């Protein structure tokens, strides 16, 4: 199987995010960066599919020079090869998807996997955009996946229930937490990943469709009012639910 | 003048999801600012009284598709929408930020080469430009973003905007031909969630449990409170990873982002990742044994103590108030 995984480098969820002085971007100096957690599920699933069905796992990212680290992480986990599409600044979902689609078309694929969303910009649109550009079906938010006779059978939670879907390969899927438990890179894997030659291509980006006017911090809540300890505090909470929130 | 604002409506179990009315309410505001009209899209499944129902929330026209299947799955709408957008040239298309809605938005944006933004908290129109407010980095930062070109495809999570009726009477019906999806996966099976409790992303009230709940069985205490309040039951990552609740119930950065009026966090410490899922809740109440838990620095109200005493007492008092006690 020709398995392709689209991944992204994002700030660690624990990282404190500071807005840069120009208020157009965040301060990216000394920001701890990680492989997007949802993309870890996608890499793991690709490795498992390769173990079960043979083939290769090719990982691709769009990002600044430092984003090569997430490709090395995926190779350390067990991916065969990688490609880095180098850009200088963050892009909107459509531009990113177009850059990925162009390279994936050239490389060829049976199945493209990516995370449900990147936790930095949270678009959650790359998988369906990629599918449309590659002219194949898509199943987003997959939390169970198996292959049968050249088709994939996927399960996912949707509002109001759980779907089981079948679609023919080639296809695109996006991974949801619960799909698997991503493995840790082995020491041998890490050594290999360090030495791996990772090809780069520079992105040719035309005018962006989105312009960040400014960034701000969300309004700070006014602080917690402690209503008391134990069941003595319950009547006051009930009063708030009834009189202030009007939910009773 | 931009001619129109399109709203893609979504149905579930034979009626419109509330998010459809929320989007129409937002579209009305946009349309006023841009002197445009509001066009609601219904489908695939056609609805006989759509003109009256959606007109009550401000739709001027309602588009339906002749020959469409009886499916409520929005992701099948992409191919049929292309000619609609070509003909109407809307300034923007508002799409429910549901699983099927997100899939539709991404495919449609790629199909027509339009800018797409998801999970917006606000959307406005001024001086010929559409501007959205959306969270970044799990809600640690809010970005004000100008969207260039038309149509802008914008997804909005349920419960982001209120649904306020207001319109000039029944909407005019417009029919387009159904274009079958070229590449839709086949749905083999759908297991409906157990009835009775609202969907997490649509709920006005959520009672949520974390590590402090201690076991799957103990969630019953939270379920009892949820049932008297008409609430959904959520869980923190710790409770899901421990196997006490299904993944579908997880609230937070790697779960669902919710925006209820009231979020009651029971035995949840309140990590940044959990906060990413609840920061747009209007009121957050923390119940936790540990007075030092981070939830008590960010919630609106807190009660320090044993949730197994406090939650049943709260259930009892709410029941008494509702005359069910």
Coordinates of C-alpha atoms in Angstrom, one line a residue:
Chain A
X1 CA 0.0 0.0 0.0
X2 CA 1.1 3.5 -0.8
X3 CA 0.4 5.3 2.4
X4 CA 0.8 9.1 2.7
X5 CA 0.5 11.1 6.0
X6 CA 0.2 14.8 6.1
X7 CA 1.5 16.2 9.4
X8 CA 2.1 19.6 11.0
X9 CA 4.4 21.1 13.6
X10 CA 2.5 23.0 16.3
X11 CA 3.3 24.6 19.6
X12 CA 3.0 22.3 22.6
X13 CA -0.4 22.4 24.3
X14 CA 1.2 23.4 27.6
X15 CA 3.1 26.3 26.0
X16 CA 2.3 29.8 27.1
X17 CA 1.3 31.7 24.0
X18 CA 2.4 35.4 23.8
X19 CA 1.3 37.8 21.1
X20 CA 4.1 39.5 19.2
X21 CA 4.4 43.3 19.5
X22 CA 2.9 43.9 16.0
X23 CA -0.2 41.9 17.1
X24 CA -0.2 40.1 13.7
X25 CA 1.4 36.9 14.9
X26 CA 2.5 35.2 18.1
X27 CA 6.0 35.3 19.5
X28 CA 7.6 32.2 18.1
X29 CA 11.0 32.5 19.8
X30 CA 11.7 29.7 22.3
X31 CA 8.3 28.2 21.8
X32 CA 8.3 24.4 22.4
X33 CA 7.1 22.7 19.2
X34 CA 5.6 19.2 18.8
X35 CA 4.1 16.9 16.2
X36 CA 0.4 17.8 16.1
X37 CA -1.2 15.2 18.5
X38 CA -3.9 14.3 16.0
X39 CA -1.3 13.7 13.3
X40 CA 0.4 11.1 15.7
X41 CA -2.7 9.0 15.4
X42 CA -2.5 9.3 11.6
X43 CA 1.1 8.3 11.5
X44 CA 0.5 5.3 13.8
X45 CA -2.5 4.1 11.7
X46 CA -0.4 4.3 8.6
X47 CA 2.4 2.2 10.2
X48 CA -0.2 -0.4 11.3
X49 CA -1.7 -0.6 7.8
X50 CA 1.8 -1.0 6.4
X51 CA 2.5 -3.8 8.9
X52 CA -0.8 -5.6 8.0
X53 CA -0.7 -5.0 4.2
X54 CA 2.8 -4.2 3.2
X55 CA 3.9 -1.1 1.3
X56 CA 5.4 2.2 2.4
X57 CA 4.6 5.3 4.6
X58 CA 5.5 8.7 3.2
X59 CA 5.2 11.7 5.4
X60 CA 4.8 15.3 4.2
X61 CA 4.6 18.6 5.9
X62 CA 4.1 22.3 5.0
X63 CA 6.0 24.6 7.3
X64 CA 9.1 26.7 8.2
X65 CA 12.6 25.1 8.1
X66 CA 12.3 24.0 11.8
X67 CA 9.2 21.9 10.9
X68 CA 11.6 19.2 9.6
X69 CA 11.6 18.0 13.2
X70 CA 8.1 16.5 13.0
X71 CA 9.1 14.6 9.8
X72 CA 12.1 13.2 11.8
X73 CA 9.7 12.2 14.6
X74 CA 7.5 10.3 12.1
X75 CA 10.5 8.6 10.6
X76 CA 11.7 7.7 14.1
X77 CA 8.3 6.1 14.7
X78 CA 8.8 4.0 11.6
X79 CA 7.8 6.0 8.5
X80 CA 9.9 5.3 5.4
X81 CA 10.4 8.6 3.7
X82 CA 9.4 12.3 4.0
X83 CA 9.1 15.5 2.1
X84 CA 9.3 19.0 3.5
X85 CA 7.4 21.8 1.7
X86 CA 9.1 24.8 3.0
X87 CA 7.2 28.0 3.7
X88 CA 8.1 31.1 5.7
X89 CA 4.8 31.9 7.3
X90 CA 1.6 30.2 8.3
X91 CA -1.0 29.7 5.5
X92 CA -4.7 29.3 5.3
X93 CA -6.2 25.9 5.0
X94 CA -6.9 26.1 1.2
X95 CA -3.4 27.2 0.4
X96 CA -1.9 24.4 2.6
X97 CA -4.2 21.8 1.1
X98 CA -3.2 22.9 -2.5
X99 CA 0.5 22.6 -1.7
X100 CA 0.0 19.1 -0.2
X101 CA -2.3 17.9 -3.0
X102 CA 0.2 18.9 -5.7
X103 CA 3.0 16.8 -4.1
X104 CA 0.8 13.9 -3.2
X105 CA -0.5 13.7 -6.7
X106 CA 3.1 13.5 -8.0
X107 CA 4.0 10.9 -5.4
X108 CA 0.9 8.7 -5.8
X109 CA -1.2 7.2 -3.0
X110 CA -3.7 4.6 -2.0
X111 CA -4.6 6.3 1.2
X112 CA -3.9 9.7 2.6
X113 CA -4.1 10.1 6.4
X114 CA -4.0 13.3 8.5
X115 CA -5.1 14.4 11.9
X116 CA -8.6 15.6 12.5
X117 CA -7.3 19.2 12.9
X118 CA -4.1 21.0 13.8
X119 CA -4.3 22.2 17.4
X120 CA -2.8 25.6 16.6
X121 CA -5.2 27.0 14.0
X122 CA -7.9 24.4 14.5
X123 CA -9.3 24.6 10.9
X124 CA -10.3 20.9 10.6
X125 CA -10.7 21.5 6.8
X126 CA -7.5 20.0 5.3
X127 CA -8.8 16.4 4.8
X128 CA -11.9 17.3 2.9
X129 CA -10.1 19.9 0.8
X130 CA -7.3 17.4 0.0
X131 CA -9.9 14.8 -1.0
X132 CA -11.6 17.2 -3.3
X133 CA -8.3 18.3 -4.9
X134 CA -7.2 14.6 -5.3
X135 CA -10.7 13.7 -6.6
X136 CA -11.2 10.9 -4.1
X137 CA -13.7 10.3 -1.2
X138 CA -13.0 11.4 2.3
X139 CA -14.0 10.2 5.8
X140 CA -13.2 12.6 8.6
X141 CA -12.9 12.0 12.3
X142 CA -12.2 8.3 12.0
X143 CA -11.9 6.4 15.3
X144 CA -11.8 2.9 13.8
X145 CA -10.4 1.8 10.5
X146 CA -10.0 -1.5 8.6
X147 CA -9.4 -2.6 5.1
X148 CA -11.4 -5.2 3.3
X149 CA -11.1 -6.1 -0.4
X150 CA -9.7 -2.8 -1.5
X151 CA -12.2 -0.7 0.4
X152 CA -11.9 0.9 3.8
X153 CA -14.5 0.4 6.5
X154 CA -14.4 3.3 9.0
X155 CA -16.4 4.2 12.1
X156 CA -16.8 7.7 13.4
X157 CA -18.9 9.6 16.0
X158 CA -21.2 12.2 14.5
X159 CA -23.8 14.4 16.3
X160 CA -26.5 12.1 17.4
X161 CA -24.8 8.7 16.8
X162 CA -22.1 6.6 15.3
X163 CA -21.7 5.9 11.6
X164 CA -20.0 3.0 9.9
X165 CA -18.9 3.9 6.4
X166 CA -17.4 2.1 3.5
X167 CA -15.5 3.7 0.7
X168 CA -13.3 2.5 -2.1
X169 CA -9.6 3.3 -2.2
X170 CA -7.9 5.6 -3.0
X171 CA -9.3 7.9 -0.3
X172 CA -8.5 10.4 2.4
X173 CA -9.2 10.0 6.1
X174 CA -8.7 12.2 9.1
X175 CA -7.8 10.6 12.5
X176 CA -9.7 11.2 15.7
X177 CA -8.4 10.4 19.2
X178 CA -9.4 6.8 20.0
X179 CA -8.2 5.4 16.6
X180 CA -5.1 3.9 18.2
X181 CA -2.3 4.4 20.8
X182 CA 0.6 6.1 19.0
X183 CA 4.0 4.3 19.6
X184 CA 7.1 6.0 21.0
X185 CA 10.0 6.2 18.6
X186 CA 12.6 3.6 19.4
X187 CA 16.3 4.5 20.0
X188 CA 17.2 2.9 16.8
X189 CA 14.4 4.8 15.0
X190 CA 15.7 8.1 16.5
X191 CA 19.3 7.3 15.3
X192 CA 18.0 6.5 11.8
X193 CA 15.8 9.6 11.7
X194 CA 18.7 11.8 12.6
X195 CA 20.7 10.6 9.6
X196 CA 17.8 10.6 7.1
X197 CA 18.1 12.9 4.1
X198 CA 14.8 14.7 3.8
X199 CA 14.2 16.4 0.5
X200 CA 12.7 19.9 0.5
X201 CA 10.7 21.9 -2.1
X202 CA 10.0 25.6 -1.7
X203 CA 6.4 26.5 -1.8
X204 CA 5.2 28.9 -4.4
X205 CA 2.5 30.8 -2.6
X206 CA 0.3 33.2 -4.4
X207 CA -1.8 35.8 -2.5
X208 CA -3.3 34.6 0.7
X209 CA -7.1 34.6 1.0
X210 CA -7.0 35.4 4.7
X211 CA -5.4 38.3 6.4
X212 CA -4.9 38.5 10.1
X213 CA -5.9 42.0 11.1
X214 CA -4.8 41.5 14.7
X215 CA -4.6 39.0 17.5
X216 CA -5.8 39.5 21.1
X217 CA -6.2 37.6 24.3
X218 CA -9.6 36.3 25.2
X219 CA -11.5 38.3 27.9
X220 CA -10.4 37.3 31.3
X221 CA -13.1 35.9 33.5
X222 CA -13.6 38.0 36.6
X223 CA -12.2 35.3 38.9
X224 CA -13.8 32.5 40.8
X225 CA -16.3 33.2 43.5
X226 CA -16.1 30.4 46.0
X227 CA -19.6 29.8 47.2
X228 CA -18.5 27.8 50.2
X229 CA -17.6 24.3 51.3
X230 CA -19.6 21.1 51.0
X231 CA -23.4 20.9 50.9
X232 CA -23.8 24.2 52.8
X233 CA -22.9 26.0 49.5
X234 CA -25.6 24.2 47.5
X235 CA -28.6 26.6 48.2
X236 CA -26.5 29.6 47.0
X237 CA -25.6 27.7 43.8
X238 CA -29.3 26.7 43.3
X239 CA -30.2 30.4 43.7
X240 CA -27.7 31.4 41.0
X241 CA -29.0 28.7 38.6
X242 CA -32.5 29.9 39.2
X243 CA -32.2 33.7 39.4
X244 CA -29.1 34.6 37.5
X245 CA -28.7 31.9 34.9
X246 CA -32.4 31.1 34.7
X247 CA -31.7 27.5 33.8
X248 CA -34.2 26.1 36.4
Chain B
X1 CA -23.7 45.7 -3.0
X2 CA -23.1 42.0 -2.2
X3 CA -26.2 40.2 -3.2
X4 CA -26.8 37.5 -0.7
X5 CA -25.7 35.5 2.4
X6 CA -26.3 31.8 2.1
X7 CA -27.0 29.6 5.1
X8 CA -26.7 25.8 4.8
X9 CA -29.2 24.3 7.2
X10 CA -28.9 20.8 8.7
X11 CA -31.6 18.4 9.7
X12 CA -31.6 15.6 12.2
X13 CA -34.4 13.1 12.9
X14 CA -36.9 15.0 10.8
X15 CA -36.4 18.5 12.0
X16 CA -33.9 21.3 11.6
X17 CA -31.0 21.3 14.0
X18 CA -31.0 24.4 16.2
X19 CA -27.7 25.5 14.6
X20 CA -29.7 26.2 11.4
X21 CA -31.6 28.9 13.2
X22 CA -28.5 30.2 14.9
X23 CA -26.8 30.7 11.5
X24 CA -29.9 32.4 10.1
X25 CA -29.8 34.8 13.0
X26 CA -26.2 35.6 12.3
X27 CA -26.9 35.8 8.5
X28 CA -29.7 38.3 9.1
X29 CA -27.2 40.7 10.9
X30 CA -24.7 40.3 8.0
X31 CA -27.4 40.8 5.4
X32 CA -28.5 44.0 7.1
X33 CA -25.0 45.4 7.1
X34 CA -24.5 44.5 3.5
X35 CA -28.0 45.2 2.2
X36 CA -28.2 41.7 1.0
X37 CA -30.8 38.9 1.2
X38 CA -30.7 35.7 3.3
X39 CA -30.9 32.5 1.4
X40 CA -31.3 29.2 3.2
X41 CA -30.3 26.0 1.6
X42 CA -32.2 22.8 2.5
X43 CA -31.0 19.3 1.7
X44 CA -30.5 16.7 0.6
X45 CA -33.9 15.8 2.1
X46 CA -36.6 18.3 1.1
X47 CA -38.9 19.8 3.8
X48 CA -42.5 20.8 2.9
X49 CA -42.8 23.7 5.3
X50 CA -39.3 25.0 5.0
X51 CA -40.4 28.4 3.6
X52 CA -42.4 29.1 6.7
X53 CA -40.0 27.6 9.3
X54 CA -36.9 29.2 8.0
X55 CA -38.7 32.4 7.0
X56 CA -39.5 32.9 10.7
X57 CA -35.7 33.2 11.3
X58 CA -35.1 35.6 8.5
X59 CA -34.6 33.6 5.3
X60 CA -35.9 35.5 2.3
X61 CA -35.5 32.5 -0.1
X62 CA -35.2 28.8 0.5
X63 CA -33.4 26.6 -2.0
X64 CA -34.3 23.0 -2.2
X65 CA -33.1 20.3 -4.6
X66 CA -35.6 18.4 -6.9
X67 CA -34.9 14.7 -7.0
X68 CA -32.7 14.6 -3.9
X69 CA -32.6 11.5 -1.7
X70 CA -34.2 11.3 1.8
X71 CA -30.8 11.8 3.4
X72 CA -30.0 14.3 6.2
X73 CA -26.2 14.0 5.5
X74 CA -24.9 17.4 4.5
X75 CA -21.7 16.1 3.2
X76 CA -23.6 14.9 0.1
X77 CA -24.5 18.4 -0.8
X78 CA -21.2 19.6 -2.3
X79 CA -21.9 18.9 -6.0
X80 CA -25.4 20.2 -5.9
X81 CA -24.3 23.5 -4.3
X82 CA -21.8 24.4 -7.0
X83 CA -24.4 25.6 -9.5
X84 CA -26.3 27.4 -6.7
X85 CA -23.2 29.4 -5.8
X86 CA -22.5 30.1 -9.5
X87 CA -26.0 31.5 -10.0
X88 CA -26.4 33.4 -6.7
X89 CA -22.8 34.6 -6.2
X90 CA -23.3 35.0 -2.4
X91 CA -20.7 37.0 -0.4
X92 CA -20.5 34.2 2.1
X93 CA -21.9 30.7 2.9
X94 CA -22.5 29.9 6.6
X95 CA -22.2 26.2 7.3
X96 CA -22.9 24.3 10.6
X97 CA -19.7 23.3 12.3
X98 CA -20.9 19.7 12.7
X99 CA -19.0 16.6 11.4
X100 CA -20.9 16.6 8.1
X101 CA -21.0 20.4 7.9
X102 CA -17.2 20.6 8.2
X103 CA -16.7 18.0 5.6
X104 CA -19.0 19.9 3.2
X105 CA -17.3 23.2 3.9
X106 CA -13.8 21.8 3.1
X107 CA -14.9 20.1 0.0
X108 CA -16.9 23.0 -1.3
X109 CA -14.1 25.5 -0.7
X110 CA -11.7 23.3 -2.6
X111 CA -14.3 22.8 -5.4
X112 CA -15.0 26.5 -5.9
X113 CA -11.5 27.8 -4.9
X114 CA -12.9 29.9 -2.0
X115 CA -11.4 30.9 1.3
X116 CA -12.7 28.9 4.2
X117 CA -12.6 29.5 7.9
X118 CA -14.0 27.3 10.7
X119 CA -15.2 27.7 14.2
X120 CA -15.8 31.4 14.1
X121 CA -17.0 33.2 17.2
X122 CA -18.2 36.2 15.4
X123 CA -18.7 37.4 11.9
X124 CA -19.2 40.9 10.6
X125 CA -19.4 42.9 7.4
X126 CA -18.2 46.4 7.0
X127 CA -16.8 48.5 4.1
X128 CA -17.2 45.7 1.6
X129 CA -15.2 43.2 3.6
X130 CA -16.1 40.2 5.7
X131 CA -14.3 39.9 9.0
X132 CA -14.4 36.9 11.4
X133 CA -13.2 36.4 15.0
X134 CA -11.8 32.9 15.6
X135 CA -9.9 31.1 18.4
X136 CA -6.3 30.0 17.9
X137 CA -4.1 27.8 20.0
X138 CA -7.0 26.2 21.9
X139 CA -8.6 29.5 22.6
X140 CA -5.4 31.1 24.2
X141 CA -5.5 33.7 21.4
X142 CA -8.4 35.3 19.4
X143 CA -7.7 36.3 15.8
X144 CA -9.6 39.0 13.9
X145 CA -9.3 37.9 10.3
X146 CA -10.3 39.5 7.0
X147 CA -11.6 37.0 4.5
X148 CA -10.8 38.0 0.9
X149 CA -12.8 37.0 -2.2
X150 CA -16.3 35.6 -2.5
X151 CA -17.9 33.4 -1.5
X152 CA -16.2 33.1 1.9
X153 CA -17.1 29.7 3.4
X154 CA -17.5 30.0 7.1
X155 CA -18.3 27.3 9.6
X156 CA -19.8 28.0 13.0
X157 CA -20.0 25.6 15.9
X158 CA -23.5 25.0 17.4
X159 CA -24.4 27.2 20.3
X160 CA -22.0 30.0 19.2
X161 CA -24.8 32.4 18.3
X162 CA -28.3 32.6 19.8
X163 CA -31.3 31.7 17.7
X164 CA -33.6 34.7 17.6
X165 CA -36.7 34.6 15.4
X166 CA -37.3 37.6 13.2
X167 CA -38.1 37.9 9.5
X168 CA -40.6 39.2 7.1
X169 CA -42.8 36.2 6.8
X170 CA -42.5 33.0 4.7
X171 CA -39.5 32.6 2.4
X172 CA -39.9 32.2 -1.3
X173 CA -39.1 28.7 -2.5
X174 CA -36.5 28.2 -5.2
X175 CA -35.7 24.8 -6.8
X176 CA -32.5 23.6 -8.2
X177 CA -31.7 20.2 -9.7
X178 CA -30.1 17.6 -7.4
X179 CA -26.6 16.6 -8.5
X180 CA -25.7 13.2 -7.1
X181 CA -22.4 13.2 -5.2
X182 CA -19.5 11.9 -7.3
X183 CA -17.5 10.2 -4.5
X184 CA -19.6 9.7 -1.4
X185 CA -18.7 6.9 1.0
X186 CA -21.5 4.4 1.6
X187 CA -23.1 4.5 5.0
X188 CA -23.4 0.8 6.1
X189 CA -24.8 1.5 9.5
X190 CA -25.9 4.2 11.9
X191 CA -26.2 3.6 15.6
X192 CA -28.2 6.4 17.1
X193 CA -27.1 7.7 20.5
X194 CA -29.3 6.6 23.4
X195 CA -32.2 9.0 23.4
X196 CA -33.0 11.3 26.3
X197 CA -29.9 13.5 26.7
X198 CA -29.0 16.4 24.4
X199 CA -25.9 16.3 22.2
X200 CA -22.9 17.7 24.0
X201 CA -22.1 20.4 21.3
X202 CA -25.7 21.6 21.3
X203 CA -26.5 21.3 25.0
X204 CA -27.4 24.4 27.1
X205 CA -26.2 22.7 30.3
X206 CA -23.4 20.1 30.6
X207 CA -22.5 18.2 33.8
X208 CA -19.0 16.9 33.3
X209 CA -16.9 14.5 35.3
X210 CA -13.1 14.0 35.7
X211 CA -10.6 11.9 37.6
X212 CA -12.4 12.7 40.8
X213 CA -15.5 10.7 39.8
X214 CA -13.3 7.6 40.4
X215 CA -15.2 5.0 38.3
X216 CA -17.6 4.4 35.5
X217 CA -20.4 3.5 38.0
X218 CA -19.9 6.7 39.9
X219 CA -20.9 8.7 36.8
X220 CA -24.5 7.7 37.7
X221 CA -24.4 10.6 40.3
X222 CA -23.7 13.0 37.5
X223 CA -26.3 11.5 35.2
X224 CA -29.0 12.0 37.8
X225 CA -28.1 15.7 38.1
X226 CA -28.0 15.9 34.3
X227 CA -31.4 14.4 34.0
X228 CA -33.1 16.8 36.4
X229 CA -31.4 19.7 34.6
X230 CA -32.1 18.4 31.1
X231 CA -28.3 18.4 30.6
X232 CA -25.7 16.5 28.6
X233 CA -23.0 14.5 30.4
X234 CA -19.4 15.2 29.5
X235 CA -16.0 13.9 30.6
X236 CA -12.5 15.0 30.9
X237 CA -9.6 13.3 29.1
X238 CA -8.7 11.5 32.4
X239 CA -12.1 10.0 32.7
X240 CA -12.1 8.9 29.0
X241 CA -8.6 7.5 29.1
X242 CA -9.5 5.5 32.3
X243 CA -12.3 3.9 30.2
X244 CA -15.2 5.3 32.3
X245 CA -16.8 7.2 29.4
X246 CA -16.7 6.8 25.6
X247 CA -14.4 9.1 23.5
X248 CA -17.5 10.8 22.1
X249 CA -18.2 12.3 25.6
X250 CA -14.7 13.9 25.9
X251 CA -14.6 17.7 26.3
X252 CA -11.4 19.6 25.8
X253 CA -8.6 20.1 23.3
X254 CA -8.6 16.5 22.1
X255 CA -12.3 16.1 22.5
X256 CA -15.2 18.4 21.8
X257 CA -15.3 22.2 22.1
X258 CA -18.6 23.1 23.8
X259 CA -20.4 26.4 24.4
X260 CA -23.2 25.7 26.9
X261 CA -24.8 28.4 29.1
X262 CA -23.8 26.4 32.1
X263 CA -20.9 23.9 32.6
X264 CA -20.6 22.1 35.9
X265 CA -17.2 20.5 36.3
X266 CA -17.2 17.8 38.9
X267 CA -13.9 16.4 40.0
X268 CA -12.1 18.0 37.1
X269 CA -8.8 19.8 38.0
X270 CA -9.0 22.2 35.0
X271 CA -6.0 21.7 32.8
X272 CA -5.2 24.1 30.0
X273 CA -6.3 21.3 27.6
X274 CA -9.6 21.0 29.3
X275 CA -10.0 24.7 29.3
X276 CA -9.6 24.8 25.5
X277 CA -12.9 22.9 25.2
X278 CA -14.9 25.0 27.7
X279 CA -13.6 28.6 27.5
X280 CA -16.7 29.8 25.6
X281 CA -19.2 28.4 28.2
X282 CA -21.1 31.4 29.6
X283 CA -20.9 30.2 33.2
X284 CA -18.6 27.5 34.7
X285 CA -19.1 26.0 38.1
X286 CA -16.3 23.9 39.6
X287 CA -16.9 21.3 42.3
X288 CA -13.7 19.8 43.6
X289 CA -12.2 18.5 46.8
X290 CA -8.9 20.3 46.2
X291 CA -9.1 24.0 47.0
X292 CA -5.9 24.4 45.0
X293 CA -7.3 22.9 41.8
X294 CA -6.7 25.2 38.8
X295 CA -10.4 25.1 38.0
X296 CA -10.9 27.4 41.0
X297 CA -8.8 30.1 39.4
X298 CA -10.8 30.2 36.2
X299 CA -14.4 29.0 36.8
X300 CA -17.1 31.6 37.6
X301 CA -18.2 29.8 40.8
X302 CA -16.7 27.1 42.9
X303 CA -17.7 24.8 45.7
X304 CA -14.9 23.1 47.6
X305 CA -15.9 19.6 48.8
X306 CA -16.8 16.0 48.1
X307 CA -18.7 15.8 44.8
X308 CA -20.5 12.7 46.1
X309 CA -22.1 14.8 48.8
X310 CA -22.6 18.0 46.8
X311 CA -23.9 16.7 43.5
X312 CA -26.7 14.5 45.0
X313 CA -27.7 17.4 47.3
X314 CA -27.8 19.7 44.2
X315 CA -29.9 17.1 42.4
X316 CA -32.3 16.9 45.4
X317 CA -32.7 20.7 45.7
X318 CA -33.2 21.3 41.9
X319 CA -35.8 18.4 42.0
X320 CA -37.6 20.0 44.9
X321 CA -37.7 23.4 43.1
X322 CA -39.1 21.8 40.0
X323 CA -41.7 20.0 42.1
X324 CA -40.3 16.6 41.2
X325 CA -39.0 15.9 44.7

